[in-house]
Coordinates of C-alpha atoms in Angstrom, one line a residue:
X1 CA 0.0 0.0 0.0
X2 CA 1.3 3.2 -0.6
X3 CA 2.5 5.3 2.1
X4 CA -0.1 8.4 3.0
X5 CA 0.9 11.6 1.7
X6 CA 2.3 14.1 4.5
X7 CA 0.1 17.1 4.5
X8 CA 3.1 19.7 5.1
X9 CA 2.6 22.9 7.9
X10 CA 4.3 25.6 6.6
X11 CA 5.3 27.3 9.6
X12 CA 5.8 24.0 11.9
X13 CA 8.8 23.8 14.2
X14 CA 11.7 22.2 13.2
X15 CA 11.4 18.6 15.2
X16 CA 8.8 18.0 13.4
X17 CA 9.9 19.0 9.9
X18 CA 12.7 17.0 10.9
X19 CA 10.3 13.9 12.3
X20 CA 7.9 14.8 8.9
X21 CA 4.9 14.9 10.7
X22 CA 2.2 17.8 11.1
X23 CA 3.1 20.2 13.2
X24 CA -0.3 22.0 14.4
X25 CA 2.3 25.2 15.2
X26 CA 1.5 26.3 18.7
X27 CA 4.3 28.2 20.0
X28 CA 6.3 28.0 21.7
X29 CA 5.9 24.7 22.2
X30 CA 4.0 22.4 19.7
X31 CA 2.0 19.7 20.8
X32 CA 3.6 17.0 18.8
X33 CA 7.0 17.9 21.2
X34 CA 5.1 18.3 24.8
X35 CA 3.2 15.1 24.6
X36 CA 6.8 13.2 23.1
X37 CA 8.7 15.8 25.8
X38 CA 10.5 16.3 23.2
X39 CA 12.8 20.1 23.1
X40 CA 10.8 22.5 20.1
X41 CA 11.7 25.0 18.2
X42 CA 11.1 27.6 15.1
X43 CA 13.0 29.3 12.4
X44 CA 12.9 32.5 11.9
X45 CA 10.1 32.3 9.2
X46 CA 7.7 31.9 12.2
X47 CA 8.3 35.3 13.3
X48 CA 6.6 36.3 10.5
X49 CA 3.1 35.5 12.0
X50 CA 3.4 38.7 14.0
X51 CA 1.1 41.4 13.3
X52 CA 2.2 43.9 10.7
X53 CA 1.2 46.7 12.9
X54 CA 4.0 45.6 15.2
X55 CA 6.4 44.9 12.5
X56 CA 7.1 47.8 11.0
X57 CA 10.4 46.6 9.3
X58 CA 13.8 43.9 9.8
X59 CA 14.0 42.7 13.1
X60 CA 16.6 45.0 14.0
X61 CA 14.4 47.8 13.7
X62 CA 11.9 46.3 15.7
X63 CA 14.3 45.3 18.4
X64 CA 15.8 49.1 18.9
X65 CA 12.3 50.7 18.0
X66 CA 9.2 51.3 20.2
X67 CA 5.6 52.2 18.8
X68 CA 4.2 55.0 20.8
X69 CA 0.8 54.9 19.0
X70 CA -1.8 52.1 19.4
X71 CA -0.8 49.0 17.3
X72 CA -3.4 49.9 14.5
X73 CA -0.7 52.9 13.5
X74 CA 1.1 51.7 10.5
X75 CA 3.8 54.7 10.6
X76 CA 7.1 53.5 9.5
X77 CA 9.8 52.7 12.5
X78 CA 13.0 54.7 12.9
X79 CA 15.9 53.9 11.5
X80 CA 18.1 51.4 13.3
X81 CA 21.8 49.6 14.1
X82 CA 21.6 46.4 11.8
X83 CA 22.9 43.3 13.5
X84 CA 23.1 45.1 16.9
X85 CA 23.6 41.6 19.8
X86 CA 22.7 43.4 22.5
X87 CA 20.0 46.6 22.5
X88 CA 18.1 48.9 24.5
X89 CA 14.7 47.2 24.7
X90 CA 17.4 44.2 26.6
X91 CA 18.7 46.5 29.1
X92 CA 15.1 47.9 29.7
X93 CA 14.2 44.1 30.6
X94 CA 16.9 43.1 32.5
X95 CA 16.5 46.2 34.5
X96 CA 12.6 45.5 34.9
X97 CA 13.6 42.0 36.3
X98 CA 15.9 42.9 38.6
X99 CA 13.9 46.3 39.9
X100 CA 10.2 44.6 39.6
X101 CA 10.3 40.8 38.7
X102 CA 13.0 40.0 41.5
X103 CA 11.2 42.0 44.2
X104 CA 8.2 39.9 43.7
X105 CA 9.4 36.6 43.4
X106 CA 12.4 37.0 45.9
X107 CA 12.3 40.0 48.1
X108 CA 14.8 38.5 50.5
X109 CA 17.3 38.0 47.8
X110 CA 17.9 34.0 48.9
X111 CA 17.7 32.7 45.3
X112 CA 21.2 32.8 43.9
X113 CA 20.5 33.6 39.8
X114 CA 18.7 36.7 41.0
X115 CA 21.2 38.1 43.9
X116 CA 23.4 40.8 43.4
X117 CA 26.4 38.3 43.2
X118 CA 25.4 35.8 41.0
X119 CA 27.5 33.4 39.4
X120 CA 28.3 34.5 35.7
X121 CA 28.7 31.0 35.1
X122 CA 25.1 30.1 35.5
X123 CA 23.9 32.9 32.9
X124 CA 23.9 30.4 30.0
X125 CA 22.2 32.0 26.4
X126 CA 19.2 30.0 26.6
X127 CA 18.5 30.9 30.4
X128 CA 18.9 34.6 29.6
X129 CA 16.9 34.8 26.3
X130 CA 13.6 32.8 28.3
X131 CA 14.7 35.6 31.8
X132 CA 14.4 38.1 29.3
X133 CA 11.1 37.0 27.3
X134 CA 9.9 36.2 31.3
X135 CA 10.3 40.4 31.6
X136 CA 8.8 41.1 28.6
X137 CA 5.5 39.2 29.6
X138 CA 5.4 41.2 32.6
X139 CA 5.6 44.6 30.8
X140 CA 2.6 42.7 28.6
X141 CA 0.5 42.7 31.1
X142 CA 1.6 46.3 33.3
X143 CA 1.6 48.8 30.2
X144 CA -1.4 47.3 28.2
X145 CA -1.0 50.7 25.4
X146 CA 2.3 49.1 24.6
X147 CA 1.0 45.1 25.1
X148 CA 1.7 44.3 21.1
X149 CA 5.2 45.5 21.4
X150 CA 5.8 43.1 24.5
X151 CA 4.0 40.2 23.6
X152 CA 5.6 39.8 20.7
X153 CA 9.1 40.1 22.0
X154 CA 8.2 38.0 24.8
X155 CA 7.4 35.0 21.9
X156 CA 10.4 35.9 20.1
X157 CA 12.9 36.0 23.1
X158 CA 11.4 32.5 24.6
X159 CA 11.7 30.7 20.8
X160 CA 15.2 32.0 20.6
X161 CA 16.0 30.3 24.3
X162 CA 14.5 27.2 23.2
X163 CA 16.4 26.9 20.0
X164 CA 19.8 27.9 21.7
X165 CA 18.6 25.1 24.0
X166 CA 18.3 22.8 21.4
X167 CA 20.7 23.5 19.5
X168 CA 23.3 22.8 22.8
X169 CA 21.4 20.0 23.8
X170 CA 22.7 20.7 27.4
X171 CA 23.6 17.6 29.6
X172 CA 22.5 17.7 33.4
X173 CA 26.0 18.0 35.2
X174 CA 27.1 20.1 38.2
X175 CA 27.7 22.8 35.9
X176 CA 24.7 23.0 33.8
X177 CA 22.0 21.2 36.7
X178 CA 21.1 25.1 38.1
X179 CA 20.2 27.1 34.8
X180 CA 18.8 23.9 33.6
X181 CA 16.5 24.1 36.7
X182 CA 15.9 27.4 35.9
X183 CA 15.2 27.8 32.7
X184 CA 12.9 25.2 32.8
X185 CA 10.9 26.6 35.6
X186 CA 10.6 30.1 34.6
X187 CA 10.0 28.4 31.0
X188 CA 6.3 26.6 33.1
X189 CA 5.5 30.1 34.8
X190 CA 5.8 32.1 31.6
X191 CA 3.8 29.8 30.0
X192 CA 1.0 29.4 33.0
X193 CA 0.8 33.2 32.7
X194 CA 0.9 33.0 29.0
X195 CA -2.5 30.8 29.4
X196 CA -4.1 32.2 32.2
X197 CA -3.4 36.1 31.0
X198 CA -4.1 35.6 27.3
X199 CA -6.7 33.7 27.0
X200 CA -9.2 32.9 24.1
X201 CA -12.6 31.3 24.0
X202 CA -14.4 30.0 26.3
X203 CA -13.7 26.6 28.5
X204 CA -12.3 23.8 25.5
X205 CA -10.0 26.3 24.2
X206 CA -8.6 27.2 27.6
X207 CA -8.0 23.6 29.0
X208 CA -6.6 22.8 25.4
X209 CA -4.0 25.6 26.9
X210 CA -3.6 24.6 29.5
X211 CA -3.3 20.8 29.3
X212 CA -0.5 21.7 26.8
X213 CA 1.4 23.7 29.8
X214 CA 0.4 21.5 32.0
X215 CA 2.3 18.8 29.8
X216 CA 5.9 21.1 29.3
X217 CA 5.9 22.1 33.1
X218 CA 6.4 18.2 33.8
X219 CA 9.8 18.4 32.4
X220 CA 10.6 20.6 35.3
X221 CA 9.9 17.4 37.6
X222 CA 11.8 15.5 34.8
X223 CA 14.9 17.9 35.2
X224 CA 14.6 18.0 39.5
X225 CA 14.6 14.5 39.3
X226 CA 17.2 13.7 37.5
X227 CA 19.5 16.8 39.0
X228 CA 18.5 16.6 42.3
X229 CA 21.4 15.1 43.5
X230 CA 23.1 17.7 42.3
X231 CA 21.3 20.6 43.0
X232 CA 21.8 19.6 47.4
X233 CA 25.8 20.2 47.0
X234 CA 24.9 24.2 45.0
X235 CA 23.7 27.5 46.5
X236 CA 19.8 26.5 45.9
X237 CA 20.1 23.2 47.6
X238 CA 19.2 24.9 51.0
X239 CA 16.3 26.3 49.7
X240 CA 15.6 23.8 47.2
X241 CA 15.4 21.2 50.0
X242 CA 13.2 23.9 52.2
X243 CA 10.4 24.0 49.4
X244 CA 10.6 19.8 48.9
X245 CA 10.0 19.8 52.6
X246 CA 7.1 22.4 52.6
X247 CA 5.3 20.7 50.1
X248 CA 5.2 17.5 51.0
X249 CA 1.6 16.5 52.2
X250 CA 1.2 16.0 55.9
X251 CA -1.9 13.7 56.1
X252 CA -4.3 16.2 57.2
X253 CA -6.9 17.2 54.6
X254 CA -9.0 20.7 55.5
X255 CA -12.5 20.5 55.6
X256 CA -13.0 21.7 52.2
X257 CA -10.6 18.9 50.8
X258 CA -11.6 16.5 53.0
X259 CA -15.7 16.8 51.6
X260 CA -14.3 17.4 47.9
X261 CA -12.4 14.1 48.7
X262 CA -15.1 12.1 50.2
X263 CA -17.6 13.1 47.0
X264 CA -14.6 11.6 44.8
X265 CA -14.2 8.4 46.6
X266 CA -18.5 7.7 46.4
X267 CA -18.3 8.0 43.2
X268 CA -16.8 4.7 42.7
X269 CA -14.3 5.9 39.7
X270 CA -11.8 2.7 40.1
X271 CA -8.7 3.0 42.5
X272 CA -6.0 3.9 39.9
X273 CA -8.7 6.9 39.1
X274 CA -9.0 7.7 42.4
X275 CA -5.4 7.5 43.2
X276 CA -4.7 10.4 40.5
X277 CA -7.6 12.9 41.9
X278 CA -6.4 11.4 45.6
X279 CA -3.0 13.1 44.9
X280 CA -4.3 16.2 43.1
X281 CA -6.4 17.4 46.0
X282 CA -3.8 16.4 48.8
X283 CA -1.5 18.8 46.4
X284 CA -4.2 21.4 46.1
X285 CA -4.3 20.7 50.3
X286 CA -0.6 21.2 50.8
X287 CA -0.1 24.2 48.4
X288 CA -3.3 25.9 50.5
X289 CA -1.3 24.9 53.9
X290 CA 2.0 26.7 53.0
X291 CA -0.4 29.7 51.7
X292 CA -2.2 29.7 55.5
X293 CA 0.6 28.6 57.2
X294 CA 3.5 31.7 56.5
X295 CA 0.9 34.5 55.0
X296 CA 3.8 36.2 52.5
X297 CA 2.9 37.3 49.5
X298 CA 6.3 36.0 47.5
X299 CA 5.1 32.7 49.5
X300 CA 1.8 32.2 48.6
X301 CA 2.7 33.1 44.5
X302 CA 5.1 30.2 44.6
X303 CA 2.7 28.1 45.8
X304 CA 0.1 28.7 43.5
X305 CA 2.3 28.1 41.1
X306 CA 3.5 24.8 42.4
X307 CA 0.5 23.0 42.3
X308 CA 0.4 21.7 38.5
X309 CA 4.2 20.2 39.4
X310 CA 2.6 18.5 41.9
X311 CA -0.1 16.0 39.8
X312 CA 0.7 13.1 38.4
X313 CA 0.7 13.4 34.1
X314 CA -2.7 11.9 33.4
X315 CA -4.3 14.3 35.6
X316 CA -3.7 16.6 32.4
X317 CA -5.6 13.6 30.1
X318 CA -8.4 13.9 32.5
X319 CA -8.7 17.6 32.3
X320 CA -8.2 17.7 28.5
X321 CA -10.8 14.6 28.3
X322 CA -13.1 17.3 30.6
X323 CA -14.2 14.7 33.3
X324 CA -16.5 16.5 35.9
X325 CA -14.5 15.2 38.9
X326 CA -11.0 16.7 37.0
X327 CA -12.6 20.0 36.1
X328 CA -14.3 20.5 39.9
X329 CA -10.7 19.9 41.3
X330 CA -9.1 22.8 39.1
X331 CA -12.1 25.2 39.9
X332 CA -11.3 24.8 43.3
X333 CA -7.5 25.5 42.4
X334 CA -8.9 28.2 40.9
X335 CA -10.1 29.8 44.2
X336 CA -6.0 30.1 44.9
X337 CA -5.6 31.6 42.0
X338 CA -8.7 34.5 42.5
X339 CA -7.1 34.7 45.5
X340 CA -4.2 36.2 44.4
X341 CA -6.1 38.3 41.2
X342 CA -4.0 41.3 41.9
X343 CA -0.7 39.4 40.8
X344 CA -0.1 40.2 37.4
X345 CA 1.1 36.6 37.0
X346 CA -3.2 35.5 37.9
X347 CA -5.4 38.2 37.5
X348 CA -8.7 37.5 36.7
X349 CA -7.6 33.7 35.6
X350 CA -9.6 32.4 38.8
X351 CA -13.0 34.0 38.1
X352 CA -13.0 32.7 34.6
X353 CA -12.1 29.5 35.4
X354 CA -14.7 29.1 38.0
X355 CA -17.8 30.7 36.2
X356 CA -16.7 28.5 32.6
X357 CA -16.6 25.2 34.9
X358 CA -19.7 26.1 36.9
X359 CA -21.5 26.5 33.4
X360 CA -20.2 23.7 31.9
X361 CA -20.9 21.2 34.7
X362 CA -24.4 22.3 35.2
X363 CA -27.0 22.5 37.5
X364 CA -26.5 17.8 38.6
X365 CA -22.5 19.4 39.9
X366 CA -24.0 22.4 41.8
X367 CA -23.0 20.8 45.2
X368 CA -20.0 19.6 43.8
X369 CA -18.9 23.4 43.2
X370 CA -20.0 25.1 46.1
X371 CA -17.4 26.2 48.0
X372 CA -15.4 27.4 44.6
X373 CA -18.8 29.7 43.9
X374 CA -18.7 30.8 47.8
X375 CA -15.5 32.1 47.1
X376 CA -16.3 33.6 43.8
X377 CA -19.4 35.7 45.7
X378 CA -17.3 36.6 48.3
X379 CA -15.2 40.0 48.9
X380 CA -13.4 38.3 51.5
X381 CA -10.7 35.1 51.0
X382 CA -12.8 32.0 52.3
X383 CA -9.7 30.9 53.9
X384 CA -10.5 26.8 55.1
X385 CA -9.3 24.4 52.2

């Protein structure tokens, strides 16, 4: 029989040119490469997709050049230095990460890659290009007249880090096992934002997002656990070995998870189903613990973003697959997420996601989705997981 003709994807990243299969594009990780976990990335041809408005000529003109009018102006950019490495828009973001992004994340200056005296050695391209696109995100989201410029610079910057990354192929070693770390978490929280910022559509479209970060922040488990060993004897063991301890689950489930629990265990799902929603909510239940427990705003953003490191893979299947019991258990990690809606890393991500589940589920899950709706109607942070 002769062999099926390979429908080609113009723009498609290169593993899968390389792999000839379709590529459906999604950037900047396709989902050919996260479900195969394997390393993606684009040419320059898919820089192209960029708005024109935002493009007003080479890239070098669009690296040194800033549109001050709305992004439906179409007035040519000022000239600019061709082939320039290193320009003004990157000295803007490394400034904004150190001044805003580091405040936020680590206002006691404990993490190594963001103290004053960081190693130079663990400032590898690929981890710089993703800090930097991490930067331009946040200035995305804080000057919204100028959110075109940013966006698109924060895509460009983060498919540059992944194809220096693939390109080096970097080994996990002593040397390489911090910005490897890293880069691959900051790579998950820029893409969480990314899907919980920027959304588009209502409920399928979101959890087709967000199943696909879901899938690419697993390699940051898939990186710990293979560098962990490592990573004790270097300056982020201590606190490396601090967070492993704060999130382990202590065996005490708040009342909340405790009733969400019980509904999920009468429901007679089969114990390997179980299992998987039994280890999402004791993760939801520990994340909510460290929240309670220190009451720091750095703190409480690290553990909301810890949560989707903490389930087991298929947990994503069940989500993408939309299984009521899967979809209650993120709208009530959603009420973590609402709770922290004046981050810029959140914002309104929590409401949405509660109001699109409560719709979808209908009326039969009302009592499943109580408490994620108490917390919706309330001014106040229900605090009792």
């Amino acid at each position: 029989m002769p062999q099926r003709a390979h429908k080609k994807s113009r723009n498609g990243c290169l593993e899968c040119k390389r792999r000839h299969v379709r590529c459906d594009e999604r950037q900047p990780i396709c989902s050919n490469c996260a479900t195969a976990e394997r390393v993606c990335g684009y040419g320059t041809r898919s820089l192209t997709a960029a708005p024109r408005s935002i493009l007003p000529g080479s890239r070098a003109q669009l690296a040194l050049t800033r549109p001050e009018s709305p992004a439906g102006d179409h007035s040519p950019a000022p000239p600019a230095i061709p082939n320039q490495p290193v320009n003004m828009l990157h000295i803007e973001l490394f400034h904004n990460l150190y001044t805003h992004i580091r405040t936020t994340f680590d206002p006691n200056r404990s993490i190594p890659w963001l103290a004053d005296d960081m190693d130079p050695s663990m400032m590898t391209p690929y981890l710089v290009n993703e800090l930097l696109a991490f930067s331009a995100l946040h200035l995305s989201i804080k000057c919204p007249n100028q959110q075109a410029y940013f966006r698109y610079h924060a895509a460009e910057l983060q498919t540059n880090a992944l194809s220096i990354f693939k390109e080096s192929a970097p080994q996990v070693t002593r040397e390489s096992c911090i910005p490897l770390f890293i880069f691959a978490a900051t790579l998950g929280i820029h893409m969480l934002c990314d899907t919980l910022i920027y959304r588009q559509g209502d409920l399928p479209d979101f959890l087709a997002r967000f199943v696909h970060f879901f899938r690419v922040y697993h390699g940051v488990r898939t990186i710990v656990n293979k560098a962990w060993h490592m990573i004790q004897d270097t300056p982020l063991g201590p606190s490396f070995a601090m967070g492993k301890d704060l999130y382990a689950f202590t065996g005490c489930l708040g009342h909340t998870c405790q009733s969400l629990l019980d509904r999920i265990d009468r429901a007679n799902l089969g114990e390997h189903v179980t299992g998987i929603y039994r280890q999402a909510v004791e993760g939801l239940q520990s994340c909510a613990t460290v929240i309670e427990k220190w009451d720091e705003r750095h703190v409480g953003i690290n553990a909301v973003t810890t949560w989707p490191i903490l389930m087991d893979i298929e947990f994503g299947e069940f989500l993408e697959q939309r299984r009521p019991e899967a979809l209650v258990i993120l709208a009530h990690y959603a009420c973590l997420l609402h709770r922290f809606r004046n981050f810029w890393l959140f914002g309104d991500s929590g409401a949405f996601v509660i109001r699109e589940v409560t719709g979808y589920l209908g009326p039969e899950w009302e009592d499943w989705m109580v408490w994620p709706n108490q917390v919706l109607g309330s001014s106040a942070y229900v605090h009792s997981l």
